[in-house]
Short mmCIF file of C-alpha atoms and ligand atoms in Angstrom, two decimals:
data_model
loop_
_atom_site.label_atom_id
_atom_site.label_comp_id
_atom_site.label_asym_id
_atom_site.label_seq_id
_atom_site.Cartn_x
_atom_site.Cartn_y
_atom_site.Cartn_z
CA MET O 1 22.19 269.65 75.56
CA VAL O 2 24.68 269.19 72.78
CA ARG O 3 26.42 273.18 73.60
CA GLY O 4 25.36 272.42 77.25
CA GLY O 5 27.94 269.40 77.54
CA TYR O 6 30.87 271.02 75.84
CA GLY O 7 30.26 269.14 72.29
CA LEU O 8 31.51 266.01 74.17
CA ASN O 9 27.35 264.08 74.08
CA GLU O 10 27.10 261.02 72.38
CA ARG O 11 24.59 262.34 69.84
CA PRO O 12 23.24 259.00 69.17
CA LEU O 13 22.21 258.94 73.10
CA VAL O 14 21.39 262.91 72.84
CA ARG O 15 19.16 262.19 70.22
CA ILE O 16 16.79 259.29 71.78
CA LEU O 17 16.46 261.81 75.26
CA ALA O 18 15.26 265.17 73.31
CA GLU O 19 12.82 262.40 70.94
CA GLU O 20 11.86 260.06 74.01
CA SER O 21 11.62 261.90 77.00
CA ILE O 22 8.11 262.90 75.55
CA ASP O 23 6.39 259.69 75.37
CA ALA O 24 7.93 259.42 79.36
CA PHE O 25 5.50 262.75 79.85
CA ARG O 26 2.52 261.21 78.22
CA GLU O 27 3.42 257.62 80.02
CA LEU O 28 3.72 259.42 83.58
CA SER O 29 0.21 261.11 82.75
CA VAL O 30 -1.45 258.03 81.96
CA LEU O 31 -0.19 256.83 85.37
CA GLY O 32 -1.81 259.47 87.36
CA VAL O 33 0.78 261.49 88.20
CA PRO O 34 -0.14 265.10 89.32
CA PHE O 35 1.97 267.33 87.52
CA ALA O 36 1.65 271.44 88.24
CA GLN O 37 -0.49 272.68 86.58
CA SER O 38 -1.25 276.33 85.34
CA GLY O 39 -4.43 278.52 83.77
CA GLY O 40 -5.10 275.40 82.14
CA ARG O 41 -1.90 273.60 80.76
CA ILE O 42 1.07 271.87 82.09
CA ALA O 43 2.98 274.24 84.57
CA GLN O 44 6.66 275.03 82.94
CA ARG O 45 9.84 276.06 85.54
CA HIS O 46 12.92 277.99 84.67
CA LEU O 47 15.90 275.91 84.97
CA SER O 48 19.58 278.15 85.21
CA GLY O 49 20.92 277.02 81.31
CA ASN O 50 17.81 276.45 79.70
CA THR O 51 16.71 278.86 76.78
CA TYR O 52 12.85 278.19 77.55
CA PRO O 53 10.68 276.98 81.19
CA ARG O 54 10.57 273.09 80.08
CA SER O 55 10.69 272.23 83.15
CA LEU O 56 7.36 269.84 84.64
CA TYR O 57 7.70 269.48 88.19
CA ILE O 58 5.09 268.63 90.71
CA ALA O 59 5.17 271.53 94.25
CA GLU O 60 4.52 268.88 96.53
CA GLY O 61 8.30 266.94 95.44
CA THR O 62 8.22 265.83 92.14
CA GLY O 63 11.14 262.92 92.04
CA SER O 64 8.64 261.15 95.64
CA ALA O 65 5.04 261.79 93.78
CA LEU O 66 7.42 259.81 90.36
CA MET O 67 8.24 257.31 92.42
CA LYS O 68 4.73 256.47 94.01
CA ALA O 69 2.97 256.35 90.15
CA LEU O 70 5.59 254.08 89.00
CA LYS O 71 5.96 251.77 91.92
CA LYS O 72 1.72 251.56 92.30
CA ARG O 73 2.08 250.39 88.43
CA ALA O 74 4.22 248.05 89.21
CA ARG O 75 2.92 245.89 92.07
CA GLU O 76 -0.04 245.93 89.43
CA LEU O 77 2.26 244.34 87.03
CA GLY O 78 2.83 241.85 89.58
CA VAL O 79 6.58 243.02 89.73
CA SER O 80 8.21 241.02 92.37
CA ILE O 81 10.35 243.97 95.17
CA PHE O 82 12.28 243.10 97.53
CA GLY O 83 12.81 245.31 100.44
CA GLY O 84 16.07 246.37 102.45
CA LEU O 85 18.32 244.41 100.14
CA ARG O 86 21.73 245.70 98.94
CA ALA O 87 23.47 244.44 95.95
CA ILE O 88 27.04 244.03 96.86
CA ASP O 89 28.00 241.41 93.99
CA LEU O 90 27.37 240.58 90.03
CA LEU O 91 26.93 236.76 89.80
CA ARG O 92 29.27 235.52 86.53
CA ASP O 93 28.54 232.78 84.45
CA ASN O 94 32.46 233.19 82.16
CA ASP O 95 32.11 236.28 80.57
CA ALA O 96 28.19 236.89 80.84
CA VAL O 97 26.31 238.91 84.10
CA ALA O 98 23.52 236.39 85.43
CA GLY O 99 22.20 238.01 88.44
CA ALA O 100 22.95 239.91 91.73
CA LEU O 101 24.44 238.60 94.98
CA LEU O 102 22.50 240.70 98.32
CA TRP O 103 22.76 241.31 101.58
CA LYS O 104 20.70 241.45 103.96
CA PRO O 105 21.96 243.64 106.95
CA HIS O 106 18.94 243.68 109.04
CA THR O 107 20.01 239.74 109.23
CA ALA O 108 23.67 239.72 107.90
CA THR O 109 22.39 237.15 104.92
CA LEU O 110 22.97 237.25 101.07
CA THR O 111 20.18 236.02 99.21
CA SER O 112 21.65 235.81 94.90
CA ILE O 113 19.45 236.46 92.73
CA ARG O 114 19.86 234.74 88.81
CA ALA O 115 18.61 236.82 86.22
CA GLY O 116 18.45 236.03 82.17
CA ALA O 117 19.00 239.84 82.22
CA THR O 118 20.28 242.53 84.85
CA VAL O 119 20.03 246.13 85.45
CA LEU O 120 22.63 248.55 87.06
CA ALA O 121 20.00 250.89 87.90
CA MET O 122 21.93 252.13 91.14
CA GLY O 123 22.32 255.81 90.44
CA GLY O 124 25.73 257.65 90.21
CA ILE O 125 29.10 258.17 92.33
CA GLY O 126 26.92 260.13 95.03
CA ARG O 127 29.04 259.24 98.65
CA LEU O 128 32.27 258.42 97.09
CA PHE O 129 32.76 262.86 97.98
CA ALA O 130 32.15 263.76 101.43
CA ASP O 131 29.72 266.38 101.43
CA SER O 132 27.66 265.49 98.42
CA THR O 133 23.84 265.96 98.02
CA TYR O 134 23.07 262.40 97.29
CA PRO O 135 21.23 260.05 99.86
CA ALA O 136 24.28 258.05 101.80
CA ASP O 137 23.12 255.11 99.87
CA VAL O 138 24.18 255.81 96.81
CA ALA O 139 28.03 254.61 96.44
CA ALA O 140 28.98 253.87 92.86
CA ASP O 141 28.60 250.46 93.72
CA ALA O 142 26.99 249.95 90.03
CA LEU O 143 30.21 251.61 88.57
CA GLY O 144 32.40 249.65 90.07
CA PHE O 145 30.26 246.57 89.08
CA ALA O 146 30.93 247.71 85.73
CA LEU O 147 34.59 248.03 86.24
CA ASP O 148 34.53 243.99 88.19
CA ALA O 149 32.64 243.34 84.67
CA GLY O 150 34.41 243.96 81.85
CA ALA O 151 32.52 247.04 81.32
CA ALA O 152 33.96 250.17 80.23
CA LEU O 153 33.16 253.67 82.55
CA ILE O 154 33.70 256.67 80.33
CA ASP O 155 34.06 260.75 81.22
CA MET O 156 34.45 259.74 84.59
CA GLU O 157 36.09 263.10 86.20
CA PHE O 158 32.57 265.00 85.10
CA VAL O 159 31.38 266.16 88.34
CA GLN O 160 28.73 267.98 89.06
CA PHE O 161 28.75 270.11 91.50
CA GLU O 162 25.61 271.61 92.26
CA PRO O 163 26.06 275.42 92.89
CA VAL O 164 23.61 276.42 95.58
CA VAL O 165 23.56 274.04 98.62
CA THR O 166 22.25 275.16 101.78
CA ILE O 167 24.88 275.61 104.76
CA TRP O 168 23.01 277.56 107.13
CA PRO O 169 20.31 277.17 108.96
CA GLU O 170 22.46 273.63 109.94
CA GLN O 171 19.58 271.59 110.19
CA CYS O 172 19.21 272.24 106.50
CA ARG O 173 23.20 271.25 105.94
CA GLY O 174 22.60 269.46 102.39
CA MET O 175 19.68 270.66 101.01
CA GLU O 176 19.57 271.58 97.84
CA MET O 177 17.56 275.16 97.29
CA PRO O 178 15.71 274.54 94.19
CA THR O 179 18.26 277.08 90.82
CA ALA O 180 14.10 277.42 89.52
CA MET O 181 14.28 279.20 92.71
CA LEU O 182 16.65 281.58 90.92
CA GLY O 183 14.22 281.04 87.24
CA ASP O 184 11.35 282.61 90.29
CA GLY O 185 13.19 285.46 91.10
CA ALA O 186 15.58 284.02 93.67
CA GLN O 187 18.70 286.24 93.66
CA LEU O 188 22.13 285.07 94.75
CA ARG O 189 24.35 287.60 96.63
CA ASN O 190 27.98 287.98 98.31
CA ALA O 191 29.07 288.53 101.86
CA ILE O 192 28.56 293.43 100.87
CA GLY O 193 25.31 292.21 99.41
CA GLU O 194 26.42 292.42 95.83
CA ARG O 195 24.00 290.91 94.11
CA PHE O 196 27.40 289.17 92.10
CA MET O 197 26.05 286.93 89.60
CA LEU O 198 25.20 290.50 87.66
CA ARG O 199 28.89 291.25 87.47
CA VAL O 200 29.51 287.60 86.41
CA ASN O 201 26.53 287.31 83.58
CA PRO O 202 25.44 290.22 83.09
CA PRO O 203 22.54 291.55 82.00
CA HIS O 204 21.04 288.19 82.28
CA GLY O 205 22.26 287.60 86.81
CA GLU O 206 21.16 283.80 87.47
CA LYS O 207 19.80 283.41 84.63
CA HIS O 208 21.12 282.03 81.69
CA ILE O 209 23.93 279.75 83.25
CA GLU O 210 24.42 276.73 83.66
CA LYS O 211 25.12 275.42 87.23
CA ALA O 212 28.25 274.19 86.27
CA LYS O 213 29.21 277.92 85.79
CA MET O 214 27.05 279.60 88.23
CA ALA O 215 29.00 276.82 90.80
CA LEU O 216 32.65 278.02 90.06
CA HIS O 217 31.35 281.44 90.29
CA ILE O 218 29.74 281.12 93.72
CA GLN O 219 33.42 279.71 94.35
CA ARG O 220 35.19 282.53 93.37
CA GLU O 221 33.05 284.60 95.60
CA ILE O 222 34.06 282.59 98.57
CA ASP O 223 37.50 281.64 97.24
CA GLU O 224 37.96 285.90 97.49
CA GLY O 225 36.63 287.01 100.61
CA ARG O 226 33.40 287.63 99.45
CA GLY O 227 31.57 284.61 101.92
CA LEU O 228 29.67 284.65 104.94
CA PHE O 229 30.27 282.74 107.39
CA PRO O 230 30.59 279.21 107.68
CA GLY O 231 32.24 279.76 103.73
CA GLY O 232 29.05 280.60 101.93
CA VAL O 233 27.14 283.63 100.17
CA ILE O 234 23.14 284.93 100.45
CA PHE O 235 20.33 282.49 98.52
CA ASP O 236 17.67 285.87 99.40
CA THR O 237 14.70 283.99 99.32
CA THR O 238 12.65 287.15 100.37
CA THR O 239 12.63 288.05 96.46
CA VAL O 240 10.38 285.80 95.56
CA PRO O 241 6.64 286.59 94.48
CA ARG O 242 4.69 285.09 97.90
CA GLU O 243 2.92 282.60 95.57
CA LYS O 244 5.76 281.50 93.30
CA LEU O 245 7.59 280.67 97.10
CA GLU O 246 4.94 279.13 98.05
CA SER O 247 4.87 276.40 95.29
CA TYR O 248 8.41 275.08 97.23
CA ILE O 249 6.10 273.68 99.67
CA SER O 250 9.20 270.59 101.11
CA HIS O 251 11.99 274.17 100.64
CA CYS O 252 9.74 276.65 102.65
CA SER O 253 8.73 274.13 105.38
CA ARG O 254 12.13 272.87 106.02
CA LEU O 255 13.24 276.38 106.30
CA ARG O 256 10.47 276.86 108.32
CA GLY O 257 11.50 273.59 110.73
CA ALA O 258 14.87 275.20 111.36
CA GLY O 259 13.41 278.14 112.76
CA LEU O 260 13.83 280.23 109.46
CA GLU O 261 10.94 282.16 108.13
CA PRO O 262 12.17 282.39 103.94
CA THR O 263 9.20 285.25 103.44
CA THR O 264 11.77 287.93 105.74
CA ARG O 265 15.20 285.63 106.00
CA SER O 266 17.41 283.91 104.07
CA PRO O 267 19.40 280.69 103.63
CA ILE O 268 23.08 280.88 102.73
CA VAL O 269 24.53 277.86 100.07
CA ALA O 270 27.59 277.14 98.64
CA PRO O 271 28.33 274.68 95.59
CA GLY O 272 28.72 271.22 96.94
CA ALA O 273 29.45 267.49 94.98
CA HIS O 274 26.50 266.32 93.69
CA SER O 275 26.36 263.71 90.25
CA VAL O 276 28.61 262.74 88.05
CA MET O 277 28.21 262.83 84.42
CA GLY O 278 30.29 259.64 83.89
CA GLY O 279 29.51 256.71 84.39
CA VAL O 280 28.87 252.93 82.68
CA ALA O 281 29.33 253.64 79.11
CA ILE O 282 26.25 252.07 76.79
CA ASP O 283 24.45 251.52 73.77
CA GLU O 284 21.86 253.01 72.26
CA ARG O 285 19.88 249.90 73.34
CA GLY O 286 22.03 250.24 77.17
CA SER O 287 23.89 247.45 76.77
CA THR O 288 26.81 247.32 78.87
CA GLY O 289 28.72 245.25 76.04
CA VAL O 290 28.42 242.76 78.26
CA PRO O 291 26.26 240.46 77.64
CA GLY O 292 23.18 239.87 80.08
CA LEU O 293 23.76 243.75 81.47
CA TYR O 294 22.02 246.86 80.77
CA ALA O 295 22.57 250.18 82.42
CA GLY O 296 20.61 253.55 82.43
CA GLY O 297 20.10 256.32 84.29
CA GLU O 298 22.82 258.13 86.30
CA SER O 299 24.52 255.13 86.74
CA ALA O 300 25.14 255.30 82.66
CA ALA O 301 26.31 258.10 81.40
CA GLY O 302 27.64 259.17 77.24
CA VAL O 303 24.37 262.40 77.18
CA HIS O 304 25.54 264.93 78.88
CA GLY O 305 28.71 265.22 77.83
CA ALA O 306 31.12 267.93 80.69
CA SER O 307 27.99 269.05 82.15
CA ARG O 308 24.45 268.31 82.67
CA ILE O 309 21.41 270.98 82.23
CA ALA O 310 19.37 271.38 85.18
CA GLY O 311 16.19 268.90 84.30
CA ASN O 312 17.76 266.43 81.89
CA GLY O 313 18.92 264.16 85.10
CA CYS O 314 15.42 262.98 85.62
CA SER O 315 14.33 262.78 81.73
CA ASP O 316 17.42 261.09 81.25
CA THR O 317 16.69 258.11 84.56
CA LEU O 318 12.92 257.65 82.73
CA VAL O 319 14.10 257.83 79.04
CA PHE O 320 17.05 255.43 79.05
CA GLY O 321 15.46 253.23 82.53
CA ALA O 322 12.78 252.44 80.15
CA LEU O 323 15.12 251.48 77.07
CA ALA O 324 17.64 249.70 79.46
CA GLY O 325 14.84 247.48 80.29
CA ARG O 326 12.81 247.26 77.66
CA SER O 327 16.15 245.75 75.91
CA ALA O 328 16.73 243.99 79.39
CA ALA O 329 13.63 242.03 78.29
CA ARG O 330 14.04 241.73 75.35
CA CYS O 331 17.56 240.10 75.37
CA ILE O 332 17.34 237.64 78.08
CA ARG O 333 19.64 235.29 77.87
CA PRO O 334 19.00 231.60 78.42
CA SER O 335 18.58 229.40 81.80
CA TYR O 336 22.28 228.32 83.25
CA CYS O 337 20.68 225.47 85.09
CA GLY O 338 23.19 223.90 86.24
CA ARG O 339 26.36 226.27 86.98
CA TRP O 340 24.06 228.49 89.98
CA SER O 341 25.98 226.78 92.33
CA GLY O 342 29.70 227.22 90.87
CA MET O 343 28.76 231.31 90.47
CA GLU O 344 27.15 231.74 93.50
CA GLY O 345 30.26 230.12 95.23
CA ALA O 346 32.98 231.80 93.45
CA VAL O 347 31.11 235.02 94.56
CA GLU O 348 30.78 234.40 98.63
CA GLN O 349 34.93 232.82 98.16
CA LYS O 350 35.43 236.38 96.73
CA LEU O 351 33.67 237.64 99.13
CA LEU O 352 34.96 235.87 102.75
CA SER O 353 38.05 235.18 103.48
CA SER O 354 39.69 233.90 106.99
CA GLY O 355 40.64 236.77 109.26
CA GLN O 356 39.13 239.20 111.87
CA PHE O 357 39.22 243.21 110.13
CA PRO O 358 37.26 245.25 112.25
CA ILE O 359 34.16 247.05 110.38
CA ASP O 360 34.66 249.93 111.91
CA GLU O 361 38.46 250.35 110.72
CA ALA O 362 36.61 249.85 106.85
CA ARG O 363 33.85 251.94 107.35
CA ARG O 364 36.39 254.88 108.43
CA LEU O 365 39.21 254.09 105.42
CA LYS O 366 35.27 254.85 103.64
CA ASP O 367 35.38 257.95 105.01
CA GLU O 368 39.43 258.27 104.07
CA ILE O 369 38.44 257.69 100.76
CA ARG O 370 35.83 260.36 100.08
CA ASP O 371 37.13 262.81 102.17
CA THR O 372 41.00 262.80 99.03
CA VAL O 373 38.46 262.52 96.70
CA ALA O 374 36.71 265.66 97.92
CA LYS O 375 40.28 267.07 97.61
CA ALA O 376 41.94 265.82 95.41
CA ALA O 377 39.26 265.96 93.01
CA GLY O 378 37.38 268.79 93.88
CA ILE O 379 35.48 271.78 91.57
CA TRP O 380 39.11 273.18 91.78
CA ARG O 381 41.81 271.18 89.78
CA SER O 382 45.60 271.15 89.46
CA ALA O 383 48.02 268.34 89.37
CA VAL O 384 49.44 269.00 92.66
CA SER O 385 46.18 267.46 93.97
CA LEU O 386 45.08 265.64 91.92
CA GLU O 387 48.74 263.81 91.96
CA GLU O 388 48.57 263.35 96.24
CA GLY O 389 44.65 261.71 95.55
CA LEU O 390 45.64 258.44 93.78
CA VAL O 391 48.76 258.09 94.99
CA GLY O 392 46.16 258.39 98.78
CA ILE O 393 43.28 255.55 96.74
CA GLY O 394 46.49 253.96 96.11
CA LYS O 395 47.15 253.54 99.23
CA ILE O 396 43.43 253.10 101.07
CA ARG O 397 43.84 251.29 98.64
CA GLN O 398 46.75 248.41 99.69
CA GLU O 399 45.27 248.26 103.05
CA LEU O 400 42.09 247.03 102.06
CA LEU O 401 43.92 244.62 99.17
CA ASP O 402 45.80 243.55 102.87
CA ALA O 403 42.51 243.19 104.78
CA ARG O 404 40.83 239.59 105.33
CA SER O 405 37.37 238.69 107.10
CA ASP O 406 35.81 235.58 107.96
CA SER O 407 32.78 237.31 108.93
CA LEU O 408 29.76 239.11 106.31
CA PRO O 409 29.53 241.74 108.08
CA SER O 410 32.96 242.95 107.78
CA ALA O 411 33.86 240.63 104.31
CA VAL O 412 30.70 242.83 103.04
CA GLU O 413 32.06 246.99 104.29
CA LEU O 414 35.91 245.43 102.76
CA MET O 415 34.22 244.41 99.70
CA GLU O 416 32.65 247.10 99.49
CA ALA O 417 35.44 249.95 99.85
CA ARG O 418 37.42 248.29 97.57
CA ARG O 419 34.65 249.42 95.00
CA MET O 420 35.32 252.48 95.93
CA THR O 421 38.64 253.19 95.49
CA ASP O 422 38.47 251.96 91.96
CA VAL O 423 35.78 254.38 90.77
CA ALA O 424 37.86 257.40 93.41
CA ALA O 425 40.79 255.65 90.38
CA THR O 426 38.50 257.08 87.91
CA VAL O 427 37.63 260.22 88.63
CA ILE O 428 40.85 261.56 89.61
CA GLY O 429 42.72 259.62 86.83
CA SER O 430 40.31 261.03 84.20
CA ALA O 431 40.53 264.47 85.92
CA LEU O 432 44.32 264.16 85.89
CA LEU O 433 44.34 262.48 81.97
CA ARG O 434 42.32 265.63 81.08
CA THR O 435 45.29 268.41 80.68
CA GLU O 436 42.30 271.13 79.85
CA SER O 437 39.30 273.15 80.99
CA ARG O 438 36.33 271.71 80.16
CA GLY O 439 32.19 272.03 81.85
CA ALA O 440 32.00 270.63 85.35
CA HIS O 441 35.37 269.51 84.79
CA GLN O 442 37.92 272.89 85.86
CA ARG O 443 41.89 272.31 86.20
CA THR O 444 43.51 276.06 87.76
CA ASP O 445 47.01 274.41 85.62
CA PHE O 446 45.31 274.32 82.28
CA PRO O 447 42.00 276.78 82.40
CA ALA O 448 41.73 276.65 78.25
CA THR O 449 39.47 274.65 76.34
CA ASP O 450 41.10 272.65 74.33
CA GLU O 451 39.17 271.66 70.99
CA LEU O 452 42.11 270.25 69.30
CA ASN O 453 43.46 267.21 72.10
CA TRP O 454 40.06 266.76 74.11
CA LEU O 455 37.36 266.54 72.02
CA VAL O 456 37.40 262.98 73.26
CA HIS O 457 36.08 260.36 76.28
CA ASN O 458 38.57 259.03 78.86
CA GLU O 459 37.96 255.60 78.85
CA TYR O 460 38.68 253.65 81.90
CA ARG O 461 38.52 249.88 81.75
CA LYS O 462 39.84 246.77 85.13
CA GLU O 463 42.63 244.98 82.77
CA ALA O 464 42.43 240.41 84.23
CA ASP O 465 44.74 241.80 86.27
CA GLY O 466 43.04 244.08 88.19
CA ARG O 467 44.47 246.48 87.21
CA LEU O 468 42.51 249.61 85.47
CA ALA O 469 43.65 250.96 82.20
CA SER O 470 42.27 253.77 80.35
CA ARG O 471 42.26 255.00 76.79
CA THR O 472 40.66 258.25 74.89
CA ILE O 473 37.81 256.95 72.77
CA GLU O 474 35.92 259.25 70.36
CA VAL O 475 32.96 260.73 70.69
CA THR O 476 29.75 259.40 67.96
CA LYS O 477 28.70 262.85 66.69
CA GLU O 478 26.50 261.79 63.75
C1 FAD L 1 18.87 266.72 95.89
C2 FAD L 1 19.01 266.19 94.36
C3 FAD L 1 18.17 267.26 93.95
C4 FAD L 1 17.96 267.17 92.43
N1 FAD L 1 17.57 267.64 91.88
C5 FAD L 1 16.92 267.44 90.38
C6 FAD L 1 16.32 268.34 89.56
O1 FAD L 1 15.69 268.55 90.10
N2 FAD L 1 15.81 267.47 88.46
C7 FAD L 1 16.28 266.72 88.30
O2 FAD L 1 15.75 266.71 86.52
N3 FAD L 1 17.36 266.05 88.70
C8 FAD L 1 17.60 266.21 89.37
N4 FAD L 1 18.05 265.65 90.09
C9 FAD L 1 18.77 263.88 89.92
C10 FAD L 1 17.95 263.00 89.54
O3 FAD L 1 17.19 263.21 90.89
C11 FAD L 1 18.78 262.20 89.56
O4 FAD L 1 19.48 262.02 87.77
C12 FAD L 1 17.94 260.90 89.45
O5 FAD L 1 17.59 260.97 90.25
C13 FAD L 1 18.90 259.39 88.95
O6 FAD L 1 17.70 258.75 88.94
P1 FAD L 1 18.73 257.32 89.25
O7 FAD L 1 17.34 256.22 89.96
O8 FAD L 1 19.39 256.30 88.12
O9 FAD L 1 19.30 256.96 90.24
P2 FAD L 1 18.76 256.81 92.14
O10 FAD L 1 18.35 258.53 92.17
O11 FAD L 1 20.35 257.82 93.19
O12 FAD L 1 18.51 255.79 92.41
C14 FAD L 1 19.66 254.98 92.80
C15 FAD L 1 18.96 254.35 93.30
O13 FAD L 1 20.11 252.31 93.65
C16 FAD L 1 19.78 252.48 94.64
N5 FAD L 1 21.03 251.56 95.52
C17 FAD L 1 21.88 252.43 95.82
N6 FAD L 1 23.39 251.10 95.66
C18 FAD L 1 22.32 250.39 95.94
C19 FAD L 1 23.32 248.26 95.74
N7 FAD L 1 24.45 248.46 95.89
N8 FAD L 1 22.13 247.86 96.40
C20 FAD L 1 20.94 247.77 95.89
N9 FAD L 1 20.33 249.45 95.58
C21 FAD L 1 21.14 250.38 95.37
C22 FAD L 1 19.72 253.73 95.70
O14 FAD L 1 18.95 253.58 96.75
C23 FAD L 1 18.56 254.17 95.05
O15 FAD L 1 17.11 254.17 95.54
C24 FAD L 1 18.76 266.26 91.67
C25 FAD L 1 19.63 264.89 93.04
C26 FAD L 1 19.49 265.31 93.73
C27 FAD L 1 20.55 264.05 94.84
#
């Protein structure tokens, strides 16, 4: 992990992930998660960047099977689940977090949840980038909440671009082709039919290379004119043995649904913004350092360093989600009876102010933020694009700060958009500060890795006046 993360990984968190993944697997097995088997043993796929086949899976869809088992267990334990609500702000009791304010779009109503401990588990930056592989409802909220609450974000410049996101057939646009399939025999080819990965990564080709590097090689083929319309390379599924190919049930069925038979024809893929290695800084208990606030999964940062090894996203979520949950349960703060109305009033006051801002305009500004981030901090970055991006985000932010709304739906959009600008500024700002190339952060103006000056994290916090302040902090190596 440390090699794959280019040395920026927080070692105590790496140790926890390495040691506790096995426990997570055992726990899930006990809950009845039907991991795929082969020859009487649990099957393991060989993902890119990994030395050994070590990835467990469920052919029908790993994520949905895990969620099904965990939800069933939560119901058995009597956990209350409120659906259809979005968290739009945290409730604050001086320096501490005391719950969250939720928004129900269907009924345009607010609900507050009072909590002795709160866990941020709302994913990473997701749709902060135009054309991301993430679901539309993951939009950097957790990171914006953390900044507002006084927590720190680290490593925000490290955005991983998934190397093989489908761009054709159109109906499958945005579908990530599994890098595991490359381990099972799929090949990448450019417009002249060349298996270019053998040229750039001899003798392994598509294997033994981490995703971030593979994405760079694919992008270079496209940029240098060896791509196919509409701007990608061939993900050759026809070279995968039939039995292995059919084990990717959901991918095969989506391709067939779009009229492409993967045993005889292949989709076209290109890199797409995927996930962020950075996020909320946590300690070994999942605490953010803000009383009452914990973070886990993709909201939290530190374990992956400058690049996440394929397969580690899910293990991270399971291990650090559980860790944050356990710590939160242990550290429930005393009840705040009596002060609730003040706390709720403060949040509502922050939300609403007299004025009218069209909701469509707020949504348009969100799209503009996404486009600006994608242009400024794409797979290749330079001082020019990053400086332009910071100026662009600054302008949008000012427009949002000047906007007023006394209608709840548009006030909620405005609040979310303002938070997006904060997180966007940390992504672009960190990328500008880091004058080197490392892992998922590649500068065309600073192509070399600078071990002397840059084996450190970029950290961002929000000052009392709302300004974002950055500094570098040491990596914990013990
Ligand atoms: C296409 C794709 C393929 C992937 N493949 C793999 C893989 O093969 N192996 C692997 O290890 N990892 C993979 N990953 C990464 C892995 O899915 C993530 O690391 C993991 O899902 C992160 O879990 P999480 O719970 O932290 O966040 P998420 O799974 O992103 O969940 C966040 C949740 O928070 C909710 N949410 C967000 N904002 C709010 C809000 N304001 N209020 C209320 N709820 C909110 C969202 O609806 C969502 O349900 C993949 C990711 C994607 C997108």
